């Protein structure tokens, strides 16, 4: 019953053929249909209190994406990342219910145009907290964005009802082999890649303050650095 907070969803294939035996890829929408889950999970627990802001990484909107789950790729899923509970959730057809995926079975995935990855268990990188990360750049080195929520509480002036306020916080990490470093800004990259310090400082000077996003600036610098390798 849907009023139960967590409900196991059985693994159902119903004779669904493999799209590609060699790469084990599945088109969730065209093959399985919107009403048939293709992997095991639990219904995501709903919030039973008033909240301000969003518990999700970017917005409350679920977007189309692809998912590597238990070594297989699934396409055309509707997903969102709950940054408060550290859950990757999949919308179950038209039911309005969301399924929380088992973290240890999740690999890489996309939500909209964003590339992400799960770093739990055997996939964990030493020096990084276990969690879901947005992959901003993946080359010889990897630039990751960690999104989490700061939670405070206020009381609604009119109703006197407590309201939990969710504010988005981010942290950037650079993984270089076995070394992991927190990146506060563009200048940190200049300090790390000392052999390209001049190029990085020149790029920052030419582009800083032109209204670009921090993510885009960091990605551009990583591309600049690795193109020079």
PDB file of C-alpha atoms in Angstrom:
ATOM      1  CA  UNK A   1       0.000   0.000   0.000  1.00  0.00           C
ATOM      2  CA  UNK A   2       1.300   3.483  -0.826  1.00  0.00           C
ATOM      3  CA  UNK A   3       0.864   4.749   2.720  1.00  0.00           C
ATOM      4  CA  UNK A   4       3.717   2.501   3.771  1.00  0.00           C
ATOM      5  CA  UNK A   5       6.858   4.643   3.802  1.00  0.00           C
ATOM      6  CA  UNK A   6       9.101   2.085   2.168  1.00  0.00           C
ATOM      7  CA  UNK A   7       7.906  -0.628  -0.149  1.00  0.00           C
ATOM      8  CA  UNK A   8      10.056  -3.095  -2.040  1.00  0.00           C
ATOM      9  CA  UNK A   9       9.466  -3.058  -5.796  1.00  0.00           C
ATOM     10  CA  UNK A  10      10.093  -6.492  -7.385  1.00  0.00           C
ATOM     11  CA  UNK A  11      12.419  -7.000 -10.312  1.00  0.00           C
ATOM     12  CA  UNK A  12      10.160  -7.523 -13.303  1.00  0.00           C
ATOM     13  CA  UNK A  13      11.195  -8.248 -16.879  1.00  0.00           C
ATOM     14  CA  UNK A  14       8.077 -10.007 -18.259  1.00  0.00           C
ATOM     15  CA  UNK A  15      10.032 -11.444 -21.154  1.00  0.00           C
ATOM     16  CA  UNK A  16      11.546  -8.105 -22.209  1.00  0.00           C
ATOM     17  CA  UNK A  17      14.265  -8.746 -24.809  1.00  0.00           C
ATOM     18  CA  UNK A  18      17.754  -7.322 -24.510  1.00  0.00           C
ATOM     19  CA  UNK A  19      18.404  -4.442 -26.885  1.00  0.00           C
ATOM     20  CA  UNK A  20      22.086  -5.180 -27.120  1.00  0.00           C
ATOM     21  CA  UNK A  21      23.588  -8.342 -25.685  1.00  0.00           C
ATOM     22  CA  UNK A  22      27.189  -7.180 -25.885  1.00  0.00           C
ATOM     23  CA  UNK A  23      26.723  -3.869 -24.055  1.00  0.00           C
ATOM     24  CA  UNK A  24      23.599  -4.810 -22.096  1.00  0.00           C
ATOM     25  CA  UNK A  25      21.603  -1.684 -22.887  1.00  0.00           C
ATOM     26  CA  UNK A  26      17.885  -1.292 -22.254  1.00  0.00           C
ATOM     27  CA  UNK A  27      15.496   1.363 -23.531  1.00  0.00           C
ATOM     28  CA  UNK A  28      13.161   1.732 -20.558  1.00  0.00           C
ATOM     29  CA  UNK A  29      10.406   3.703 -22.292  1.00  0.00           C
ATOM     30  CA  UNK A  30      10.102   1.912 -25.622  1.00  0.00           C
ATOM     31  CA  UNK A  31      10.737  -1.636 -24.379  1.00  0.00           C
ATOM     32  CA  UNK A  32       9.515  -1.812 -20.783  1.00  0.00           C
ATOM     33  CA  UNK A  33       6.895   0.916 -20.838  1.00  0.00           C
ATOM     34  CA  UNK A  34       6.337   3.617 -18.261  1.00  0.00           C
ATOM     35  CA  UNK A  35       4.470   1.388 -15.835  1.00  0.00           C
ATOM     36  CA  UNK A  36       7.034  -1.419 -15.437  1.00  0.00           C
ATOM     37  CA  UNK A  37      10.067  -0.965 -13.136  1.00  0.00           C
ATOM     38  CA  UNK A  38      13.169  -2.732 -14.428  1.00  0.00           C
ATOM     39  CA  UNK A  39      15.173  -2.939 -11.227  1.00  0.00           C
ATOM     40  CA  UNK A  40      14.688  -3.404  -7.517  1.00  0.00           C
ATOM     41  CA  UNK A  41      14.204  -0.445  -5.184  1.00  0.00           C
ATOM     42  CA  UNK A  42      12.186   1.151  -2.390  1.00  0.00           C
ATOM     43  CA  UNK A  43       9.575   3.867  -2.548  1.00  0.00           C
ATOM     44  CA  UNK A  44      11.134   7.182  -1.559  1.00  0.00           C
ATOM     45  CA  UNK A  45       9.861   8.420   1.786  1.00  0.00           C
ATOM     46  CA  UNK A  46       7.740  11.549   1.502  1.00  0.00           C
ATOM     47  CA  UNK A  47       8.264  14.661   3.623  1.00  0.00           C
ATOM     48  CA  UNK A  48       5.492  15.075   6.206  1.00  0.00           C
ATOM     49  CA  UNK A  49       6.347  18.624   7.248  1.00  0.00           C
ATOM     50  CA  UNK A  50       6.250  22.048   5.630  1.00  0.00           C
ATOM     51  CA  UNK A  51       9.414  23.051   3.843  1.00  0.00           C
ATOM     52  CA  UNK A  52      10.815  26.077   2.076  1.00  0.00           C
ATOM     53  CA  UNK A  53      13.181  25.589  -0.859  1.00  0.00           C
ATOM     54  CA  UNK A  54      13.881  22.226  -2.461  1.00  0.00           C
ATOM     55  CA  UNK A  55      15.389  19.008  -1.141  1.00  0.00           C
ATOM     56  CA  UNK A  56      16.605  18.208  -4.653  1.00  0.00           C
ATOM     57  CA  UNK A  57      19.996  19.135  -6.070  1.00  0.00           C
ATOM     58  CA  UNK A  58      18.796  21.555  -8.739  1.00  0.00           C
ATOM     59  CA  UNK A  59      15.004  21.820  -8.657  1.00  0.00           C
ATOM     60  CA  UNK A  60      11.867  19.813  -7.860  1.00  0.00           C
ATOM     61  CA  UNK A  61      11.514  18.969 -11.560  1.00  0.00           C
ATOM     62  CA  UNK A  62      12.282  15.367 -12.542  1.00  0.00           C
ATOM     63  CA  UNK A  63      14.169  15.180 -15.843  1.00  0.00           C
ATOM     64  CA  UNK A  64      14.900  12.512 -18.436  1.00  0.00           C
ATOM     65  CA  UNK A  65      18.200  10.714 -18.027  1.00  0.00           C
ATOM     66  CA  UNK A  66      20.194   7.529 -18.495  1.00  0.00           C
ATOM     67  CA  UNK A  67      21.412   5.261 -15.727  1.00  0.00           C
ATOM     68  CA  UNK A  68      24.056   2.608 -15.172  1.00  0.00           C
ATOM     69  CA  UNK A  69      22.543   0.262 -12.604  1.00  0.00           C
ATOM     70  CA  UNK A  70      24.047  -3.041 -11.497  1.00  0.00           C
ATOM     71  CA  UNK A  71      26.321  -3.037 -14.550  1.00  0.00           C
ATOM     72  CA  UNK A  72      23.549  -2.387 -17.102  1.00  0.00           C
ATOM     73  CA  UNK A  73      22.477   0.827 -18.821  1.00  0.00           C
ATOM     74  CA  UNK A  74      18.848   1.998 -18.797  1.00  0.00           C
ATOM     75  CA  UNK A  75      17.686   4.832 -21.050  1.00  0.00           C
ATOM     76  CA  UNK A  76      14.814   7.309 -20.944  1.00  0.00           C
ATOM     77  CA  UNK A  77      14.198   7.244 -17.194  1.00  0.00           C
ATOM     78  CA  UNK A  78      12.696  10.194 -15.321  1.00  0.00           C
ATOM     79  CA  UNK A  79      15.002  10.993 -12.397  1.00  0.00           C
ATOM     80  CA  UNK A  80      16.024  13.503  -9.780  1.00  0.00           C
ATOM     81  CA  UNK A  81      18.712  13.668  -7.102  1.00  0.00           C
ATOM     82  CA  UNK A  82      17.604  14.256  -3.516  1.00  0.00           C
ATOM     83  CA  UNK A  83      20.620  16.108  -2.123  1.00  0.00           C
ATOM     84  CA  UNK A  84      19.193  16.160   1.406  1.00  0.00           C
ATOM     85  CA  UNK A  85      18.827  12.396   1.830  1.00  0.00           C
ATOM     86  CA  UNK A  86      21.559  11.524  -0.676  1.00  0.00           C
ATOM     87  CA  UNK A  87      19.109   9.524  -2.810  1.00  0.00           C
ATOM     88  CA  UNK A  88      18.844   9.023  -6.549  1.00  0.00           C
ATOM     89  CA  UNK A  89      15.129   8.753  -7.311  1.00  0.00           C
ATOM     90  CA  UNK A  90      13.289   7.427 -10.362  1.00  0.00           C
ATOM     91  CA  UNK A  91       9.687   8.371 -11.136  1.00  0.00           C
ATOM     92  CA  UNK A  92       7.512   5.256 -11.471  1.00  0.00           C
ATOM     93  CA  UNK A  93       5.426   5.736 -14.611  1.00  0.00           C
ATOM     94  CA  UNK A  94       2.391   7.957 -14.113  1.00  0.00           C
ATOM     95  CA  UNK A  95       1.801   6.928 -10.499  1.00  0.00           C
ATOM     96  CA  UNK A  96       3.478  10.007  -9.034  1.00  0.00           C
ATOM     97  CA  UNK A  97       5.568   7.766  -6.788  1.00  0.00           C
ATOM     98  CA  UNK A  98       9.360   7.926  -6.726  1.00  0.00           C
ATOM     99  CA  UNK A  99      11.675   4.988  -6.244  1.00  0.00           C
ATOM    100  CA  UNK A 100      14.923   5.380  -4.281  1.00  0.00           C
ATOM    101  CA  UNK A 101      17.697   3.323  -5.852  1.00  0.00           C
ATOM    102  CA  UNK A 102      20.146   1.169  -3.928  1.00  0.00           C
ATOM    103  CA  UNK A 103      23.284   3.291  -3.808  1.00  0.00           C
ATOM    104  CA  UNK A 104      25.830   0.504  -4.103  1.00  0.00           C
ATOM    105  CA  UNK A 105      24.339  -0.568  -7.471  1.00  0.00           C
ATOM    106  CA  UNK A 106      24.363   2.876  -9.098  1.00  0.00           C
ATOM    107  CA  UNK A 107      27.228   3.834 -11.422  1.00  0.00           C
ATOM    108  CA  UNK A 108      27.281   6.784 -13.806  1.00  0.00           C
ATOM    109  CA  UNK A 109      24.060   8.558 -14.778  1.00  0.00           C
ATOM    110  CA  UNK A 110      22.705  11.675 -16.418  1.00  0.00           C
ATOM    111  CA  UNK A 111      19.905  13.999 -15.353  1.00  0.00           C
ATOM    112  CA  UNK A 112      18.994  16.334 -18.174  1.00  0.00           C
ATOM    113  CA  UNK A 113      22.324  17.525 -19.581  1.00  0.00           C
ATOM    114  CA  UNK A 114      24.224  16.926 -16.349  1.00  0.00           C
ATOM    115  CA  UNK A 115      26.699  14.068 -15.984  1.00  0.00           C
ATOM    116  CA  UNK A 116      26.803  12.478 -12.546  1.00  0.00           C
ATOM    117  CA  UNK A 117      28.270   9.505 -10.719  1.00  0.00           C
ATOM    118  CA  UNK A 118      27.731   7.516  -7.524  1.00  0.00           C
ATOM    119  CA  UNK A 119      30.744   7.001  -5.268  1.00  0.00           C
ATOM    120  CA  UNK A 120      29.689   4.424  -2.687  1.00  0.00           C
ATOM    121  CA  UNK A 121      31.236   1.159  -1.527  1.00  0.00           C
ATOM    122  CA  UNK A 122      33.668  -0.271  -4.037  1.00  0.00           C
ATOM    123  CA  UNK A 123      33.317   2.841  -6.219  1.00  0.00           C
ATOM    124  CA  UNK A 124      34.319   5.188  -3.407  1.00  0.00           C
ATOM    125  CA  UNK A 125      37.384   7.381  -3.992  1.00  0.00           C
ATOM    126  CA  UNK A 126      39.722   7.627  -1.017  1.00  0.00           C
ATOM    127  CA  UNK A 127      39.576  11.104   0.478  1.00  0.00           C
ATOM    128  CA  UNK A 128      36.072  11.827  -0.828  1.00  0.00           C
ATOM    129  CA  UNK A 129      32.917  11.513   1.290  1.00  0.00           C
ATOM    130  CA  UNK A 130      30.622   8.800  -0.054  1.00  0.00           C
ATOM    131  CA  UNK A 131      27.855  10.318  -2.114  1.00  0.00           C
ATOM    132  CA  UNK A 132      26.471  11.357  -5.469  1.00  0.00           C
ATOM    133  CA  UNK A 133      28.505  13.860  -7.464  1.00  0.00           C
ATOM    134  CA  UNK A 134      28.046  15.936 -10.580  1.00  0.00           C
ATOM    135  CA  UNK A 135      30.974  15.244 -12.919  1.00  0.00           C
ATOM    136  CA  UNK A 136      32.033  18.599 -14.349  1.00  0.00           C
ATOM    137  CA  UNK A 137      35.160  17.318 -16.073  1.00  0.00           C
ATOM    138  CA  UNK A 138      36.537  13.847 -16.651  1.00  0.00           C
ATOM    139  CA  UNK A 139      39.875  13.453 -18.371  1.00  0.00           C
ATOM    140  CA  UNK A 140      43.266  12.536 -16.968  1.00  0.00           C
ATOM    141  CA  UNK A 141      41.983  14.172 -13.771  1.00  0.00           C
ATOM    142  CA  UNK A 142      38.389  14.534 -12.627  1.00  0.00           C
ATOM    143  CA  UNK A 143      36.569  17.635 -11.360  1.00  0.00           C
ATOM    144  CA  UNK A 144      33.523  16.866  -9.194  1.00  0.00           C
ATOM    145  CA  UNK A 145      30.770  19.012  -7.719  1.00  0.00           C
ATOM    146  CA  UNK A 146      29.176  17.912  -4.470  1.00  0.00           C
ATOM    147  CA  UNK A 147      25.703  19.349  -3.803  1.00  0.00           C
ATOM    148  CA  UNK A 148      24.223  19.197  -0.322  1.00  0.00           C
ATOM    149  CA  UNK A 149      21.609  20.990   1.766  1.00  0.00           C
ATOM    150  CA  UNK A 150      21.862  23.230   4.781  1.00  0.00           C
ATOM    151  CA  UNK A 151      18.690  22.863   6.883  1.00  0.00           C
ATOM    152  CA  UNK A 152      17.382  25.499   9.294  1.00  0.00           C
ATOM    153  CA  UNK A 153      13.963  26.078  10.824  1.00  0.00           C
ATOM    154  CA  UNK A 154      11.645  29.064  11.056  1.00  0.00           C
ATOM    155  CA  UNK A 155       8.086  29.588  12.253  1.00  0.00           C
ATOM    156  CA  UNK A 156       5.457  30.831   9.802  1.00  0.00           C
ATOM    157  CA  UNK A 157       4.334  34.258  11.033  1.00  0.00           C
ATOM    158  CA  UNK A 158       0.676  33.770  10.063  1.00  0.00           C
ATOM    159  CA  UNK A 159       0.098  30.134  11.038  1.00  0.00           C
ATOM    160  CA  UNK A 160       2.811  29.644  13.687  1.00  0.00           C
ATOM    161  CA  UNK A 161       3.647  26.338  11.980  1.00  0.00           C
ATOM    162  CA  UNK A 162       7.337  25.305  11.956  1.00  0.00           C
ATOM    163  CA  UNK A 163       8.901  25.346   8.483  1.00  0.00           C
ATOM    164  CA  UNK A 164      12.189  23.693   7.557  1.00  0.00           C
ATOM    165  CA  UNK A 165      14.264  25.800   5.185  1.00  0.00           C
ATOM    166  CA  UNK A 166      16.525  24.011   2.674  1.00  0.00           C
ATOM    167  CA  UNK A 167      19.432  25.983   1.238  1.00  0.00           C
ATOM    168  CA  UNK A 168      21.707  24.585  -1.455  1.00  0.00           C
ATOM    169  CA  UNK A 169      25.426  24.350  -0.725  1.00  0.00           C
ATOM    170  CA  UNK A 170      28.184  23.161  -3.051  1.00  0.00           C
ATOM    171  CA  UNK A 171      31.730  21.924  -2.727  1.00  0.00           C
ATOM    172  CA  UNK A 172      34.185  21.219  -5.553  1.00  0.00           C
ATOM    173  CA  UNK A 173      36.729  18.422  -5.569  1.00  0.00           C
ATOM    174  CA  UNK A 174      39.656  17.616  -7.850  1.00  0.00           C
ATOM    175  CA  UNK A 175      40.676  13.948  -8.049  1.00  0.00           C
ATOM    176  CA  UNK A 176      44.223  13.443  -9.361  1.00  0.00           C
ATOM    177  CA  UNK A 177      45.117   9.795  -9.180  1.00  0.00           C
ATOM    178  CA  UNK A 178      45.006   8.919  -5.481  1.00  0.00           C
ATOM    179  CA  UNK A 179      45.074  12.558  -4.351  1.00  0.00           C
ATOM    180  CA  UNK A 180      41.861  14.501  -3.705  1.00  0.00           C
ATOM    181  CA  UNK A 181      41.779  18.272  -3.152  1.00  0.00           C
ATOM    182  CA  UNK A 182      38.975  20.698  -2.283  1.00  0.00           C
ATOM    183  CA  UNK A 183      38.732  23.452  -4.921  1.00  0.00           C
ATOM    184  CA  UNK A 184      37.440  26.791  -3.653  1.00  0.00           C
ATOM    185  CA  UNK A 185      37.908  28.661  -6.908  1.00  0.00           C
ATOM    186  CA  UNK A 186      39.842  29.124 -10.117  1.00  0.00           C
ATOM    187  CA  UNK A 187      43.030  30.265  -8.382  1.00  0.00           C
ATOM    188  CA  UNK A 188      43.292  26.938  -6.581  1.00  0.00           C
ATOM    189  CA  UNK A 189      43.735  25.254  -9.964  1.00  0.00           C
ATOM    190  CA  UNK A 190      46.582  27.656 -10.757  1.00  0.00           C
ATOM    191  CA  UNK A 191      48.264  26.564  -7.529  1.00  0.00           C
ATOM    192  CA  UNK A 192      47.821  22.870  -8.330  1.00  0.00           C
ATOM    193  CA  UNK A 193      48.860  22.971 -11.972  1.00  0.00           C
ATOM    194  CA  UNK A 194      51.957  25.075 -11.395  1.00  0.00           C
ATOM    195  CA  UNK A 195      53.405  24.194 -14.792  1.00  0.00           C
ATOM    196  CA  UNK A 196      50.400  25.972 -16.382  1.00  0.00           C
ATOM    197  CA  UNK A 197      50.041  28.713 -13.797  1.00  0.00           C
ATOM    198  CA  UNK A 198      50.694  31.491 -16.313  1.00  0.00           C
ATOM    199  CA  UNK A 199      48.112  30.178 -18.784  1.00  0.00           C
ATOM    200  CA  UNK A 200      45.506  29.764 -16.064  1.00  0.00           C
ATOM    201  CA  UNK A 201      46.029  33.249 -14.616  1.00  0.00           C
ATOM    202  CA  UNK A 202      45.819  34.749 -18.093  1.00  0.00           C
ATOM    203  CA  UNK A 203      42.569  32.911 -18.759  1.00  0.00           C
ATOM    204  CA  UNK A 204      41.088  34.031 -15.430  1.00  0.00           C
ATOM    205  CA  UNK A 205      42.053  37.646 -16.103  1.00  0.00           C
ATOM    206  CA  UNK A 206      40.445  37.573 -19.557  1.00  0.00           C
ATOM    207  CA  UNK A 207      37.199  35.895 -18.492  1.00  0.00           C
ATOM    208  CA  UNK A 208      36.595  36.771 -14.835  1.00  0.00           C
ATOM    209  CA  UNK A 209      33.666  39.105 -14.215  1.00  0.00           C
ATOM    210  CA  UNK A 210      31.990  38.495 -17.587  1.00  0.00           C
ATOM    211  CA  UNK A 211      28.942  36.855 -16.068  1.00  0.00           C
ATOM    212  CA  UNK A 212      29.949  33.244 -16.629  1.00  0.00           C
ATOM    213  CA  UNK A 213      29.062  30.480 -14.198  1.00  0.00           C
ATOM    214  CA  UNK A 214      31.709  29.205 -11.792  1.00  0.00           C
ATOM    215  CA  UNK A 215      31.194  25.679 -13.129  1.00  0.00           C
ATOM    216  CA  UNK A 216      31.907  26.804 -16.689  1.00  0.00           C
ATOM    217  CA  UNK A 217      35.047  28.661 -15.640  1.00  0.00           C
ATOM    218  CA  UNK A 218      36.453  25.659 -13.792  1.00  0.00           C
ATOM    219  CA  UNK A 219      35.660  23.318 -16.682  1.00  0.00           C
ATOM    220  CA  UNK A 220      37.313  25.646 -19.189  1.00  0.00           C
ATOM    221  CA  UNK A 221      40.466  25.803 -17.077  1.00  0.00           C
ATOM    222  CA  UNK A 222      40.569  22.002 -16.775  1.00  0.00           C
ATOM    223  CA  UNK A 223      40.257  21.719 -20.559  1.00  0.00           C
ATOM    224  CA  UNK A 224      43.035  24.269 -20.991  1.00  0.00           C
ATOM    225  CA  UNK A 225      45.309  22.390 -18.603  1.00  0.00           C
ATOM    226  CA  UNK A 226      44.769  18.958 -20.109  1.00  0.00           C
ATOM    227  CA  UNK A 227      45.072  20.156 -23.691  1.00  0.00           C
ATOM    228  CA  UNK A 228      48.572  21.284 -22.767  1.00  0.00           C
ATOM    229  CA  UNK A 229      49.569  17.887 -21.354  1.00  0.00           C
TER     230      UNK A 229
END
